[in-house]
Amino acid sequence: MQPQCNCPIDYYVLPNIDFVGGSTQEIDFHCYFYRNKEAFDLTKCTGKFSITSFVNKTSRPVVSKDAVMVMGEGDDFGTPNIFRVNLEKNDTLNLSGKYIYQLTVNSDDGAVDIPGQGTIYIQRNIDKSAAL
């Protein structure tokens, strides 16, 4: 007999993000090794930040942006361990609702890592003309 677990599985391990559509957003993800908590060096990596529908999870991304790898601060100074995405106003101006976002990190040797997914709540912009 297999043991049963009645605990919920959390697929969305990245932090929740919440903002109003049409606002510019600079979002940083600090990358560390799981076991020793040392800064993960993203020097030779590229990244992608993608958003898709929460309801239709198999749909194409509604937003897909290249990430920038940025130097850490404090104890991590000198190690580029920050995965940064810059969302422009036009990226989300016409979006509202609950979405899923995903980070994808590609290393120069061809390895691909997807550190996880998270939920993103984009509130409807009530005055889109003000954001233009």
Short mmCIF file of C-alpha atoms in Angstrom, two decimals:
data_model
loop_
_atom_site.label_atom_id
_atom_site.label_comp_id
_atom_site.label_asym_id
_atom_site.label_seq_id
_atom_site.Cartn_x
_atom_site.Cartn_y
_atom_site.Cartn_z
CA MET A 1 0.00 0.00 0.00
CA GLN A 2 1.35 3.41 -0.99
CA PRO A 3 1.35 6.13 1.68
CA GLN A 4 -0.94 9.01 0.87
CA CYS A 5 -0.17 12.64 1.40
CA ASN A 6 -3.04 15.01 1.95
CA CYS A 7 -0.76 18.04 1.86
CA PRO A 8 -1.14 20.49 -1.01
CA ILE A 9 1.62 20.70 -3.59
CA ASP A 10 2.91 24.24 -4.15
CA TYR A 11 3.98 24.57 -7.77
CA TYR A 12 4.50 28.31 -7.48
CA VAL A 13 7.69 28.66 -5.47
CA LEU A 14 8.66 32.14 -6.66
CA PRO A 15 7.24 35.20 -4.87
CA ASN A 16 3.85 36.66 -5.74
CA ILE A 17 4.00 39.88 -7.73
CA ASP A 18 1.18 42.46 -7.73
CA PHE A 19 0.96 45.77 -9.61
CA VAL A 20 -1.28 47.91 -11.81
CA GLY A 21 -1.09 47.27 -15.56
CA GLY A 22 0.74 49.96 -17.48
CA SER A 23 3.20 50.80 -14.71
CA THR A 24 6.91 50.29 -15.31
CA GLN A 25 8.40 47.58 -13.13
CA GLU A 26 11.99 46.64 -12.38
CA ILE A 27 11.85 43.21 -10.76
CA ASP A 28 14.95 41.60 -9.24
CA PHE A 29 15.39 37.94 -8.39
CA HIS A 30 18.45 37.24 -6.22
CA CYS A 31 19.90 33.83 -7.13
CA TYR A 32 21.59 31.61 -4.54
CA PHE A 33 22.60 27.97 -4.28
CA TYR A 34 19.99 26.04 -2.30
CA ARG A 35 22.32 24.17 0.07
CA ASN A 36 25.02 26.68 1.04
CA LYS A 37 23.17 29.92 0.19
CA GLU A 38 26.16 31.27 -1.75
CA ALA A 39 25.52 33.69 -4.61
CA PHE A 40 24.93 31.93 -7.93
CA ASP A 41 27.22 33.39 -10.60
CA LEU A 42 25.16 34.35 -13.66
CA THR A 43 28.15 35.76 -15.59
CA LYS A 44 27.81 33.54 -18.65
CA CYS A 45 24.04 33.19 -18.50
CA THR A 46 21.11 34.68 -20.34
CA GLY A 47 17.58 34.76 -19.04
CA LYS A 48 13.95 35.06 -20.05
CA PHE A 49 10.95 36.21 -18.01
CA SER A 50 7.60 35.03 -19.36
CA ILE A 51 3.98 35.61 -18.33
CA THR A 52 1.05 33.43 -19.37
CA SER A 53 -2.62 33.04 -18.46
CA PHE A 54 -3.39 31.38 -15.12
CA VAL A 55 -6.65 29.98 -16.50
CA ASN A 56 -5.20 28.69 -19.77
CA LYS A 57 -1.77 27.51 -18.64
CA THR A 58 -0.93 25.98 -22.03
CA SER A 59 -1.41 29.23 -23.92
CA ARG A 60 1.45 31.19 -25.42
CA PRO A 61 3.10 33.80 -23.21
CA VAL A 62 1.39 37.20 -23.23
CA VAL A 63 4.73 38.79 -22.24
CA SER A 64 8.24 37.47 -22.84
CA LYS A 65 11.20 39.65 -21.90
CA ASP A 66 14.96 39.16 -21.89
CA ALA A 67 16.50 39.47 -18.45
CA VAL A 68 19.67 41.30 -17.50
CA MET A 69 22.16 39.75 -15.10
CA VAL A 70 23.27 42.33 -12.52
CA MET A 71 26.02 42.49 -9.88
CA GLY A 72 25.02 41.66 -6.33
CA GLU A 73 25.22 44.05 -3.39
CA GLY A 74 26.55 43.76 0.15
CA ASP A 75 28.05 40.31 0.82
CA ASP A 76 27.43 39.32 -2.79
CA PHE A 77 29.17 42.39 -4.26
CA GLY A 78 31.08 41.48 -7.40
CA THR A 79 29.02 38.37 -8.17
CA PRO A 80 26.38 38.87 -10.86
CA ASN A 81 23.64 36.93 -9.08
CA ILE A 82 20.64 39.16 -9.77
CA PHE A 83 18.21 38.20 -12.52
CA ARG A 84 16.54 41.51 -13.45
CA VAL A 85 13.56 42.08 -15.70
CA ASN A 86 12.32 45.48 -16.79
CA LEU A 87 8.65 45.64 -17.71
CA GLU A 88 7.70 48.68 -19.76
CA LYS A 89 4.25 50.27 -19.54
CA ASN A 90 3.15 48.80 -22.89
CA ASP A 91 4.02 45.26 -21.76
CA THR A 92 1.11 45.17 -19.29
CA LEU A 93 -1.13 48.16 -20.08
CA ASN A 94 -3.94 46.00 -21.50
CA LEU A 95 -3.57 43.09 -19.05
CA SER A 96 -5.59 42.44 -15.92
CA GLY A 97 -6.14 39.37 -13.81
CA LYS A 98 -4.14 36.47 -12.45
CA TYR A 99 -1.19 35.13 -14.43
CA ILE A 100 1.75 32.76 -14.03
CA TYR A 101 5.32 33.92 -14.55
CA GLN A 102 8.38 31.81 -15.14
CA LEU A 103 12.13 32.43 -15.13
CA THR A 104 14.37 30.57 -17.57
CA VAL A 105 18.17 30.71 -17.23
CA ASN A 106 20.40 29.50 -20.08
CA SER A 107 24.11 28.97 -19.47
CA ASP A 108 26.77 29.29 -22.17
CA ASP A 109 27.31 25.49 -22.16
CA GLY A 110 23.71 24.87 -23.27
CA ALA A 111 22.24 23.96 -19.88
CA VAL A 112 18.76 25.28 -19.12
CA ASP A 113 17.45 25.89 -15.61
CA ILE A 114 13.91 26.90 -14.72
CA PRO A 115 14.12 27.94 -11.05
CA GLY A 116 10.36 27.96 -10.76
CA GLN A 117 7.13 29.73 -11.39
CA GLY A 118 5.15 32.29 -9.46
CA THR A 119 1.81 34.04 -9.63
CA ILE A 120 1.46 37.59 -10.82
CA TYR A 121 -1.61 39.72 -10.24
CA ILE A 122 -2.04 42.60 -12.64
CA GLN A 123 -4.71 45.06 -11.54
CA ARG A 124 -6.73 46.74 -14.29
CA ASN A 125 -5.52 50.21 -15.13
CA ILE A 126 -8.55 52.48 -14.69
CA ASP A 127 -7.02 55.37 -16.66
CA LYS A 128 -4.92 53.96 -19.52
CA SER A 129 -4.64 57.36 -21.19
CA ALA A 130 -2.67 58.67 -18.19
CA ALA A 131 -0.02 55.96 -18.73
CA LEU A 132 0.55 56.94 -22.37
#
